Amino acid sequence: MTVTIVGSQLGDEGKGALVDIWGGDSDVVVRYQGGDNAGHTVVQDGTEYKLSLVPSGAVRGKVGVLGNGCVINPETLFEELDTLREQGLEPDVRLARRAHVILPYHRVLDGIEEEVKSDDDLAAGTTGRGIGPTYEDKAGRRGVRVGDLLDPDVLRDRLEYAVPQKRALAEEVYGLDVENSEHADAFDVEHLFETYREYGERLKSESMTVNAGEFLSNKHADGEELLFEGAQGTSIDIDHGIYPYVTSSNPTAGGAAVGTGVAPTVVGSGEVVGIVKAYLSRVGTGPLPTELDGTDSEEELADFIREKGGEFGTVTGRPRRIGWLDMPMLRHAARANGFTGIAVNHIDVLAGLEEINVGHAYELDGEELLTMPATTERWGECEPVLRSFEPWDDVDWAAVAEEGYDAIPANAREYLDYISSEVGAPIYAVGIGPGRDETVVLDNPFEK
Ligand code: IMP
């Protein structure tokens, strides 16, 4: 069977912990979108593994696949693999030959465009990893794919077509003096050809590339368990998110089919688990109706949650913006993904607060809305209709982890019941701390 793990909000919901736990029952862990803009911290036996590209299942000895929907920076990939090997692991990672490659000019152009956009408040606050420009080239049919790295003639042809265009864009549209800048190599066909041909040789010699749809469908037909690991979250999905403050791929569950070559009927007949953070955090720009930033006391509250929850970007280290849980956002996510279950993380971070609110609905033009409007500008005009919950105290969370769900403070359980009934999906797990053992697991989607 298949289990798809999806971020329900704005990314950083703590998907890695659940992928790590349930991935233990899978044979293959597959990423279907995004690239090294993601950040997972997997803690195992006291060792922390920080990953941005390698599927987190690879830490637990599973086959990790980067599907065709991913964009892959080979430099990051090999750095992560080498680090994991130095930490004593033997990761088995395969790349879809149809996946697109992030080239150095994509990163440069990502940075330049963000800077230009920031004059008009249009910057998405990207991670600067070249994600958007790489997906642009994919859609523009001028991208370089992993399979092309294995064939020097094709690689050269692709670069000879694309690089002069990119150079012209940098020079003539953005006014960059490429030759006299630190980025000269990023726009040099010969340099890129040599570097990426070598990456191709390494991929080939380590037998790391696959025809992903075939590889995965065969495994599924053989009865192996597949776990699809979404990166980012539903509200930064390019189609269903808060455009233009989004990433350039589809973190939603449909992406698991398109981004791997496994049929939608297969993905849809499996489990789809939404990962929910008990409040909101956001690294990027754009509106955030339930944001805690209006008054001094709200900002203090946000500071407290940020520190306690470690809300600083895994990839960029940026402090995250903080808000109350946004239920219209979650209802939207439940509809777009078809959750069969949810996991709620960081319930411990809210412990000890004097008040706990959620944005139950929005008020817009005198009307109450239960889900998100389709444009981000209208979303920005929404006033949250808050609902208060009785707070819960900090407890010995390690003991709770041992004793199970009933040991979670009663008020926190009421909060969890509310979330579950509003999204119409049962709770499979509750995160009560950052470690692998600090999750109360009620159900295993692989046993459904
Ligand atoms: P990009 O994916 O780097 O192009 O960034 C586009 C938007 O997605 C920005 O608002 C980023 O902050 C956001 N984003 C990208 N990756 C993540 C993630 O893993 N967690 C949270 N936000 C992310």
Short mmCIF file of C-alpha atoms and ligand atoms in Angstrom, two decimals:
data_model
loop_
_atom_site.label_atom_id
_atom_site.label_comp_id
_atom_site.label_asym_id
_atom_site.label_seq_id
_atom_site.Cartn_x
_atom_site.Cartn_y
_atom_site.Cartn_z
CA MET A 1 0.00 0.00 0.00
CA THR A 2 1.00 3.64 -0.04
CA VAL A 3 0.98 6.34 2.64
CA THR A 4 1.31 9.98 1.60
CA ILE A 5 2.44 12.48 4.22
CA VAL A 6 1.42 16.05 3.46
CA GLY A 7 2.02 19.40 5.17
CA SER A 8 -1.36 20.95 6.02
CA GLN A 9 -0.21 24.51 6.50
CA LEU A 10 2.82 26.55 5.48
CA GLY A 11 5.55 23.92 5.73
CA ASP A 12 7.61 23.16 8.82
CA GLU A 13 4.80 21.17 10.46
CA GLY A 14 7.29 18.54 11.63
CA LYS A 15 6.61 16.01 8.87
CA GLY A 16 10.08 14.49 9.27
CA ALA A 17 9.27 12.97 12.68
CA LEU A 18 6.23 11.12 11.32
CA VAL A 19 7.99 10.08 8.14
CA ASP A 20 10.70 8.75 10.38
CA ILE A 21 8.28 6.81 12.59
CA TRP A 22 5.96 5.38 9.94
CA GLY A 23 8.78 5.10 7.41
CA GLY A 24 9.99 2.24 9.60
CA ASP A 25 7.09 0.20 8.24
CA SER A 26 7.76 1.12 4.64
CA ASP A 27 10.27 -0.26 2.19
CA VAL A 28 10.74 2.88 0.14
CA VAL A 29 10.48 6.56 1.08
CA VAL A 30 9.82 8.83 -1.88
CA ARG A 31 9.93 12.58 -2.28
CA TYR A 32 7.69 13.87 -5.04
CA GLN A 33 8.34 17.62 -5.24
CA GLY A 34 10.64 20.43 -4.14
CA GLY A 35 14.35 20.25 -3.67
CA ASP A 36 16.89 21.47 -1.14
CA ASN A 37 14.46 24.18 0.01
CA ALA A 38 13.04 21.64 2.45
CA GLY A 39 14.51 21.02 5.87
CA HIS A 40 14.09 17.91 7.97
CA THR A 41 15.78 17.27 11.24
CA VAL A 42 15.68 13.63 12.15
CA VAL A 43 16.82 12.71 15.64
CA GLN A 44 17.80 9.12 16.21
CA ASP A 45 19.61 7.68 19.21
CA GLY A 46 20.57 11.19 20.22
CA THR A 47 22.18 11.97 16.87
CA GLU A 48 20.72 14.77 14.82
CA TYR A 49 20.60 14.41 11.05
CA LYS A 50 19.88 17.58 9.14
CA LEU A 51 18.61 16.90 5.64
CA SER A 52 17.32 19.19 2.96
CA LEU A 53 17.19 16.91 -0.06
CA VAL A 54 17.78 13.29 0.88
CA PRO A 55 14.46 11.62 1.87
CA SER A 56 14.48 11.24 5.65
CA GLY A 57 13.78 7.49 5.37
CA ALA A 58 17.32 7.07 4.09
CA VAL A 59 18.52 7.66 7.66
CA ARG A 60 16.64 4.51 8.68
CA GLY A 61 18.07 2.24 6.04
CA LYS A 62 15.16 2.53 3.60
CA VAL A 63 15.51 3.06 -0.13
CA GLY A 64 15.06 6.80 -0.69
CA VAL A 65 13.78 8.01 -4.05
CA LEU A 66 13.72 11.56 -5.40
CA GLY A 67 10.84 11.48 -7.87
CA ASN A 68 10.47 13.22 -11.21
CA GLY A 69 8.58 16.07 -9.55
CA CYS A 70 11.68 17.05 -7.58
CA VAL A 71 14.34 19.54 -8.58
CA ILE A 72 17.76 18.28 -7.65
CA ASN A 73 20.93 20.16 -6.86
CA PRO A 74 23.65 17.50 -7.26
CA GLU A 75 26.07 19.50 -5.14
CA THR A 76 23.70 19.43 -2.17
CA LEU A 77 22.87 15.81 -2.79
CA PHE A 78 26.45 14.62 -2.70
CA GLU A 79 27.30 16.84 0.27
CA GLU A 80 24.42 15.32 2.25
CA LEU A 81 25.27 11.79 1.22
CA ASP A 82 28.93 12.28 2.12
CA THR A 83 27.98 13.72 5.53
CA LEU A 84 25.62 10.82 6.25
CA ARG A 85 28.40 8.39 5.30
CA GLU A 86 30.78 10.20 7.65
CA GLN A 87 28.11 9.73 10.35
CA GLY A 88 28.30 6.00 9.72
CA LEU A 89 25.18 5.51 7.56
CA GLU A 90 24.92 3.81 4.18
CA PRO A 91 22.10 5.73 2.49
CA ASP A 92 20.54 4.14 -0.60
CA VAL A 93 19.21 7.04 -2.66
CA ARG A 94 17.84 6.85 -6.23
CA LEU A 95 17.04 9.75 -8.50
CA ALA A 96 14.33 9.86 -11.16
CA ARG A 97 15.92 10.34 -14.55
CA ARG A 98 12.98 12.64 -15.33
CA ALA A 99 13.70 14.95 -12.37
CA HIS A 100 15.08 18.38 -13.22
CA VAL A 101 18.50 19.62 -12.20
CA ILE A 102 19.12 22.88 -10.35
CA LEU A 103 22.07 24.61 -12.00
CA PRO A 104 24.14 27.42 -10.47
CA TYR A 105 22.46 30.06 -12.66
CA HIS A 106 19.08 29.11 -11.17
CA ARG A 107 20.33 30.07 -7.74
CA VAL A 108 21.81 33.33 -8.98
CA LEU A 109 18.59 34.27 -10.78
CA ASP A 110 16.48 33.32 -7.73
CA GLY A 111 18.47 35.81 -5.66
CA ILE A 112 18.36 38.59 -8.23
CA GLU A 113 14.63 38.26 -8.87
CA GLU A 114 13.80 38.28 -5.17
CA GLU A 115 15.80 41.46 -4.78
CA VAL A 116 14.01 43.12 -7.68
CA LYS A 117 10.60 41.98 -6.43
CA SER A 118 11.25 43.25 -2.93
CA ASP A 119 10.90 46.81 -4.24
CA ASP A 120 7.23 46.02 -4.90
CA ASP A 121 6.57 43.77 -1.91
CA LEU A 122 6.28 40.81 -4.27
CA ALA A 123 9.22 38.83 -2.97
CA ALA A 124 8.16 35.38 -1.78
CA GLY A 125 11.00 35.24 0.73
CA THR A 126 12.42 32.22 -1.09
CA THR A 127 15.09 29.99 0.33
CA GLY A 128 17.39 31.18 -2.48
CA ARG A 129 17.99 27.60 -3.66
CA GLY A 130 16.99 28.24 -7.28
CA ILE A 131 13.74 26.29 -6.94
CA GLY A 132 11.44 28.68 -8.84
CA PRO A 133 13.81 29.32 -11.76
CA THR A 134 14.35 25.55 -12.20
CA TYR A 135 10.63 24.81 -12.34
CA GLU A 136 10.28 27.75 -14.76
CA ASP A 137 12.75 26.09 -17.09
CA LYS A 138 10.97 22.77 -16.69
CA ALA A 139 7.69 24.36 -17.81
CA GLY A 140 9.54 26.35 -20.48
CA ARG A 141 11.02 23.12 -21.91
CA ARG A 142 14.57 24.35 -21.53
CA GLY A 143 15.53 22.44 -18.39
CA VAL A 144 18.29 19.91 -17.81
CA ARG A 145 17.11 16.60 -16.42
CA VAL A 146 18.95 14.02 -14.37
CA GLY A 147 18.92 11.66 -17.38
CA ASP A 148 20.69 14.35 -19.42
CA LEU A 149 23.64 14.34 -17.02
CA LEU A 150 24.33 10.76 -18.08
CA ASP A 151 24.65 11.66 -21.76
CA PRO A 152 27.38 14.26 -22.44
CA ASP A 153 26.12 15.09 -25.95
CA VAL A 154 22.62 15.85 -24.72
CA LEU A 155 23.96 17.75 -21.72
CA ARG A 156 26.06 19.95 -23.98
CA ASP A 157 23.12 20.63 -26.30
CA ARG A 158 20.85 21.59 -23.44
CA LEU A 159 23.44 23.91 -21.89
CA GLU A 160 24.33 25.53 -25.20
CA TYR A 161 20.68 26.42 -25.66
CA ALA A 162 19.84 27.55 -22.14
CA VAL A 163 22.96 29.26 -20.82
CA PRO A 164 23.19 32.16 -23.34
CA GLN A 165 19.52 32.95 -22.59
CA LYS A 166 20.20 32.97 -18.87
CA ARG A 167 23.26 35.11 -19.32
CA ALA A 168 21.27 37.59 -21.43
CA LEU A 169 18.57 37.66 -18.76
CA ALA A 170 21.10 38.36 -16.03
CA GLU A 171 22.95 40.98 -18.06
CA GLU A 172 20.32 42.72 -20.12
CA VAL A 173 17.25 42.51 -17.91
CA TYR A 174 18.85 42.59 -14.47
CA GLY A 175 22.01 44.55 -15.37
CA LEU A 176 24.49 42.08 -13.82
CA ASP A 177 28.05 42.35 -15.09
CA VAL A 178 28.41 38.56 -15.25
CA GLU A 179 32.04 38.37 -16.35
CA ASN A 180 33.26 40.61 -13.52
CA SER A 181 31.04 39.13 -10.86
CA GLU A 182 31.49 36.19 -8.51
CA HIS A 183 28.92 34.39 -10.65
CA ALA A 184 30.93 34.16 -13.90
CA ASP A 185 31.22 30.35 -13.67
CA ALA A 186 27.47 29.99 -13.21
CA PHE A 187 26.94 31.25 -16.76
CA ASP A 188 29.90 29.52 -18.43
CA VAL A 189 28.89 26.60 -20.68
CA GLU A 190 32.29 24.86 -20.54
CA HIS A 191 32.53 25.10 -16.76
CA LEU A 192 28.97 23.85 -16.29
CA PHE A 193 29.44 21.06 -18.82
CA GLU A 194 32.54 19.71 -17.08
CA THR A 195 31.08 19.99 -13.58
CA TYR A 196 27.71 18.42 -14.38
CA ARG A 197 29.18 15.71 -16.62
CA GLU A 198 31.23 14.65 -13.61
CA TYR A 199 28.12 14.57 -11.43
CA GLY A 200 26.55 12.38 -14.13
CA GLU A 201 29.50 10.01 -14.00
CA ARG A 202 29.21 9.69 -10.26
CA LEU A 203 25.47 9.04 -10.50
CA LYS A 204 26.13 6.40 -13.12
CA SER A 205 28.99 4.71 -11.29
CA GLU A 206 26.91 4.50 -8.10
CA SER A 207 23.83 3.27 -10.08
CA MET A 208 21.78 6.03 -8.54
CA THR A 209 19.33 6.85 -11.32
CA VAL A 210 16.05 5.07 -12.06
CA ASN A 211 12.99 5.29 -14.25
CA ALA A 212 11.02 6.25 -11.14
CA GLY A 213 7.47 5.45 -12.24
CA GLU A 214 8.50 1.98 -13.35
CA PHE A 215 10.81 1.39 -10.38
CA LEU A 216 8.14 2.37 -7.85
CA SER A 217 5.18 0.76 -9.57
CA ASN A 218 7.09 -2.53 -9.77
CA LYS A 219 7.86 -2.33 -6.07
CA HIS A 220 4.21 -1.62 -5.34
CA ALA A 221 3.14 -4.56 -7.51
CA ASP A 222 5.59 -6.76 -5.58
CA GLY A 223 3.80 -5.86 -2.35
CA GLU A 224 6.35 -3.38 -1.03
CA GLU A 225 5.15 -0.47 1.11
CA LEU A 226 5.70 3.02 -0.30
CA LEU A 227 5.76 6.18 1.77
CA PHE A 228 5.43 9.45 -0.14
CA GLU A 229 7.05 12.27 1.78
CA GLY A 230 5.69 15.72 0.92
CA ALA A 231 7.89 18.74 1.47
CA GLN A 232 6.59 22.25 2.29
CA GLY A 233 2.82 22.54 2.82
CA THR A 234 -0.60 22.94 1.20
CA SER A 235 -0.79 26.71 1.65
CA ILE A 236 2.47 27.20 -0.23
CA ASP A 237 1.43 24.85 -3.06
CA ILE A 238 1.74 26.66 -6.40
CA ASP A 239 -1.89 25.85 -7.27
CA HIS A 240 -3.65 25.68 -3.92
CA GLY A 241 -1.53 28.05 -1.86
CA ILE A 242 -1.28 31.76 -1.23
CA TYR A 243 0.05 32.70 -4.67
CA PRO A 244 2.49 34.39 -5.34
CA TYR A 245 4.00 33.74 -1.87
CA VAL A 246 4.31 30.06 -2.66
CA THR A 247 6.88 27.51 -3.65
CA SER A 248 6.88 26.40 -7.28
CA SER A 249 5.68 22.81 -6.87
CA ASN A 250 2.68 20.79 -5.62
CA PRO A 251 3.10 19.62 -2.02
CA THR A 252 -0.58 18.52 -2.08
CA ALA A 253 -1.36 14.81 -2.32
CA GLY A 254 -2.05 14.90 -6.07
CA GLY A 255 1.62 15.75 -6.48
CA ALA A 256 2.51 12.32 -5.12
CA ALA A 257 1.15 10.74 -8.30
CA VAL A 258 2.34 13.29 -10.86
CA GLY A 259 5.70 13.68 -9.15
CA THR A 260 6.55 9.97 -9.03
CA GLY A 261 4.82 8.28 -11.96
CA VAL A 262 2.76 6.08 -9.63
CA ALA A 263 -0.88 6.16 -10.75
CA PRO A 264 -3.32 8.48 -8.93
CA THR A 265 -5.58 5.48 -8.34
CA VAL A 266 -2.75 3.83 -6.40
CA VAL A 267 -1.97 6.93 -4.33
CA GLY A 268 -5.70 7.54 -3.80
CA SER A 269 -6.39 4.04 -2.61
CA GLY A 270 -3.76 4.44 0.09
CA GLU A 271 -3.67 6.67 3.15
CA VAL A 272 -3.16 10.44 3.03
CA VAL A 273 -2.02 11.85 6.36
CA GLY A 274 -2.03 15.60 7.00
CA ILE A 275 0.60 16.92 9.37
CA VAL A 276 -0.63 19.85 11.43
CA LYS A 277 1.34 22.14 13.68
CA ALA A 278 -0.71 23.18 16.74
CA TYR A 279 -0.14 26.84 15.79
CA LEU A 280 1.18 28.57 12.66
CA SER A 281 4.70 29.42 11.69
CA ARG A 282 5.87 30.97 8.47
CA VAL A 283 9.28 31.83 7.05
CA GLY A 284 8.12 33.64 3.93
CA THR A 285 6.34 36.89 3.22
CA GLY A 286 2.67 37.70 2.52
CA PRO A 287 -0.42 38.06 4.70
CA LEU A 288 -1.10 35.87 7.74
CA PRO A 289 -4.52 36.64 9.29
CA THR A 290 -3.91 34.91 12.63
CA GLU A 291 -0.37 36.30 13.02
CA LEU A 292 0.66 37.31 16.53
CA ASP A 293 2.18 40.69 15.77
CA GLY A 294 -0.44 43.33 16.52
CA THR A 295 0.41 44.35 20.07
CA ASP A 296 3.36 44.13 22.45
CA SER A 297 1.75 41.26 24.32
CA GLU A 298 1.10 39.39 21.07
CA GLU A 299 4.71 39.88 20.08
CA GLU A 300 5.84 38.60 23.47
CA LEU A 301 3.66 35.56 22.98
CA ALA A 302 5.13 35.02 19.52
CA ASP A 303 8.66 35.33 20.94
CA PHE A 304 7.84 32.75 23.60
CA ILE A 305 6.43 30.27 21.07
CA ARG A 306 9.30 30.92 18.63
CA GLU A 307 11.93 30.19 21.25
CA LYS A 308 10.17 27.22 22.80
CA GLY A 309 9.27 25.69 19.44
CA GLY A 310 12.68 26.39 17.89
CA GLU A 311 10.94 28.31 15.14
CA PHE A 312 13.95 29.28 13.05
CA GLY A 313 14.26 28.13 9.42
CA THR A 314 16.09 24.80 9.08
CA VAL A 315 17.51 25.80 5.71
CA THR A 316 18.04 29.53 6.18
CA GLY A 317 18.02 30.05 9.98
CA ARG A 318 15.49 32.88 9.61
CA PRO A 319 13.19 33.53 12.61
CA ARG A 320 9.71 32.37 11.68
CA ARG A 321 6.55 34.46 11.98
CA ILE A 322 4.07 32.98 14.46
CA GLY A 323 0.26 32.84 14.50
CA TRP A 324 -2.66 31.01 16.05
CA LEU A 325 -3.90 27.87 14.36
CA ASP A 326 -5.92 28.83 11.28
CA MET A 327 -8.90 26.48 10.84
CA PRO A 328 -10.06 27.78 7.42
CA MET A 329 -6.54 26.92 6.21
CA LEU A 330 -6.87 23.41 7.62
CA ARG A 331 -10.33 22.85 6.16
CA HIS A 332 -8.95 23.94 2.79
CA ALA A 333 -6.06 21.47 3.21
CA ALA A 334 -8.41 18.64 4.20
CA ARG A 335 -10.45 19.19 1.05
CA ALA A 336 -7.49 19.58 -1.33
CA ASN A 337 -5.70 16.50 0.01
CA GLY A 338 -8.50 14.20 1.20
CA PHE A 339 -6.93 13.39 4.55
CA THR A 340 -7.63 9.94 5.90
CA GLY A 341 -5.93 10.91 9.15
CA ILE A 342 -3.92 13.71 10.76
CA ALA A 343 -0.98 14.11 13.12
CA VAL A 344 -0.84 17.20 15.33
CA ASN A 345 2.60 18.37 16.36
CA HIS A 346 4.04 20.76 18.95
CA ILE A 347 1.19 20.51 21.41
CA ASP A 348 3.84 20.84 24.16
CA VAL A 349 4.97 24.23 22.83
CA LEU A 350 1.59 25.76 23.69
CA ALA A 351 1.70 24.40 27.25
CA GLY A 352 1.94 27.01 29.99
CA LEU A 353 0.37 29.85 27.99
CA GLU A 354 -2.30 31.93 29.71
CA GLU A 355 -4.59 31.90 26.72
CA ILE A 356 -4.95 29.71 23.67
CA ASN A 357 -6.89 30.83 20.64
CA VAL A 358 -7.57 29.48 17.19
CA GLY A 359 -8.82 31.31 14.14
CA HIS A 360 -12.05 29.31 13.83
CA ALA A 361 -13.35 31.27 10.82
CA TYR A 362 -12.71 34.53 8.95
CA GLU A 363 -14.83 37.59 8.65
CA LEU A 364 -14.76 39.12 5.20
CA ASP A 365 -17.13 41.88 4.02
CA GLY A 366 -19.43 41.16 6.94
CA GLU A 367 -19.65 37.46 6.11
CA GLU A 368 -18.23 34.52 7.97
CA LEU A 369 -16.00 32.21 5.89
CA LEU A 370 -15.02 28.70 6.90
CA THR A 371 -12.33 28.18 4.24
CA MET A 372 -9.76 30.34 2.46
CA PRO A 373 -10.68 32.70 -0.35
CA ALA A 374 -8.96 31.93 -3.67
CA THR A 375 -6.86 35.08 -3.87
CA THR A 376 -4.19 36.03 -1.42
CA GLU A 377 -5.24 39.67 -1.49
CA ARG A 378 -8.73 38.70 -0.28
CA TRP A 379 -7.14 36.38 2.28
CA GLY A 380 -5.15 39.35 3.56
CA GLU A 381 -8.43 41.21 4.13
CA CYS A 382 -9.81 38.42 6.32
CA GLU A 383 -10.16 39.11 10.03
CA PRO A 384 -9.87 35.98 12.12
CA VAL A 385 -12.87 35.00 14.21
CA LEU A 386 -11.09 33.65 17.25
CA ARG A 387 -12.24 30.82 19.49
CA SER A 388 -10.64 30.41 22.92
CA PHE A 389 -9.56 27.17 24.50
CA GLU A 390 -8.73 26.42 28.10
CA PRO A 391 -4.93 26.40 28.42
CA TRP A 392 -2.93 23.42 29.60
CA ASP A 393 0.13 23.26 31.81
CA ASP A 394 3.54 21.94 31.03
CA VAL A 395 3.78 18.35 32.22
CA ASP A 396 6.41 15.66 32.17
CA TRP A 397 6.16 15.03 28.43
CA ALA A 398 8.56 12.10 28.59
CA ALA A 399 6.09 10.39 30.93
CA VAL A 400 3.23 11.25 28.59
CA ALA A 401 5.17 9.67 25.73
CA GLU A 402 5.38 6.46 27.76
CA GLU A 403 1.82 6.46 29.05
CA GLY A 404 0.08 7.39 25.82
CA TYR A 405 -2.80 9.53 24.64
CA ASP A 406 -4.81 9.57 27.87
CA ALA A 407 -1.87 11.12 29.70
CA ILE A 408 -2.05 14.22 27.50
CA PRO A 409 -3.62 17.05 29.58
CA ALA A 410 -7.42 17.03 29.21
CA ASN A 411 -7.56 20.58 27.82
CA ALA A 412 -5.02 19.70 25.14
CA ARG A 413 -7.11 16.65 24.24
CA GLU A 414 -10.13 18.90 23.84
CA TYR A 415 -8.10 21.06 21.47
CA LEU A 416 -7.10 17.96 19.51
CA ASP A 417 -10.69 16.70 19.33
CA TYR A 418 -11.80 20.06 17.98
CA ILE A 419 -9.16 20.00 15.21
CA SER A 420 -10.00 16.43 14.29
CA SER A 421 -13.72 17.05 14.05
CA GLU A 422 -13.30 20.28 12.05
CA VAL A 423 -11.09 18.60 9.42
CA GLY A 424 -13.14 15.41 9.48
CA ALA A 425 -10.21 13.05 10.00
CA PRO A 426 -9.05 11.00 12.98
CA ILE A 427 -5.86 11.71 14.88
CA TYR A 428 -3.11 9.20 14.16
CA ALA A 429 -0.37 10.83 16.22
CA VAL A 430 0.42 13.75 18.53
CA GLY A 431 3.84 15.37 18.69
CA ILE A 432 4.87 16.36 22.23
CA GLY A 433 8.53 17.14 21.64
CA PRO A 434 11.18 17.16 18.92
CA GLY A 435 12.64 13.67 19.42
CA ARG A 436 11.50 10.50 17.75
CA ASP A 437 10.29 9.12 21.09
CA GLU A 438 8.31 12.25 21.84
CA THR A 439 5.37 11.34 19.66
CA VAL A 440 2.23 9.64 20.92
CA VAL A 441 1.16 7.28 18.16
CA LEU A 442 -2.50 6.23 18.12
CA ASP A 443 -2.61 4.55 14.75
CA ASN A 444 -0.27 3.37 12.04
CA PRO A 445 -1.52 4.24 8.55
CA PHE A 446 0.33 1.21 7.15
CA GLU A 447 -1.92 -1.00 9.25
CA LYS A 448 -5.14 0.48 7.85
P1 IMP B 1 11.27 28.55 -2.56
O1 IMP B 1 10.63 27.22 -2.38
O2 IMP B 1 12.68 28.62 -2.07
O3 IMP B 1 11.11 29.06 -3.96
O4 IMP B 1 10.48 29.59 -1.63
C1 IMP B 1 9.15 29.96 -1.92
C2 IMP B 1 8.32 30.12 -0.65
O5 IMP B 1 8.19 28.84 -0.02
C3 IMP B 1 8.97 31.01 0.38
O6 IMP B 1 7.94 31.69 1.07
C4 IMP B 1 9.67 30.05 1.32
O7 IMP B 1 9.86 30.58 2.60
C5 IMP B 1 8.69 28.90 1.31
N1 IMP B 1 9.33 27.60 1.62
C6 IMP B 1 10.11 26.87 0.81
N2 IMP B 1 10.49 25.73 1.41
C7 IMP B 1 9.94 25.75 2.63
C8 IMP B 1 9.96 24.82 3.73
O8 IMP B 1 10.53 23.73 3.70
N3 IMP B 1 9.25 25.21 4.82
C9 IMP B 1 8.56 26.36 4.88
N4 IMP B 1 8.52 27.24 3.89
C10 IMP B 1 9.20 26.95 2.77
#
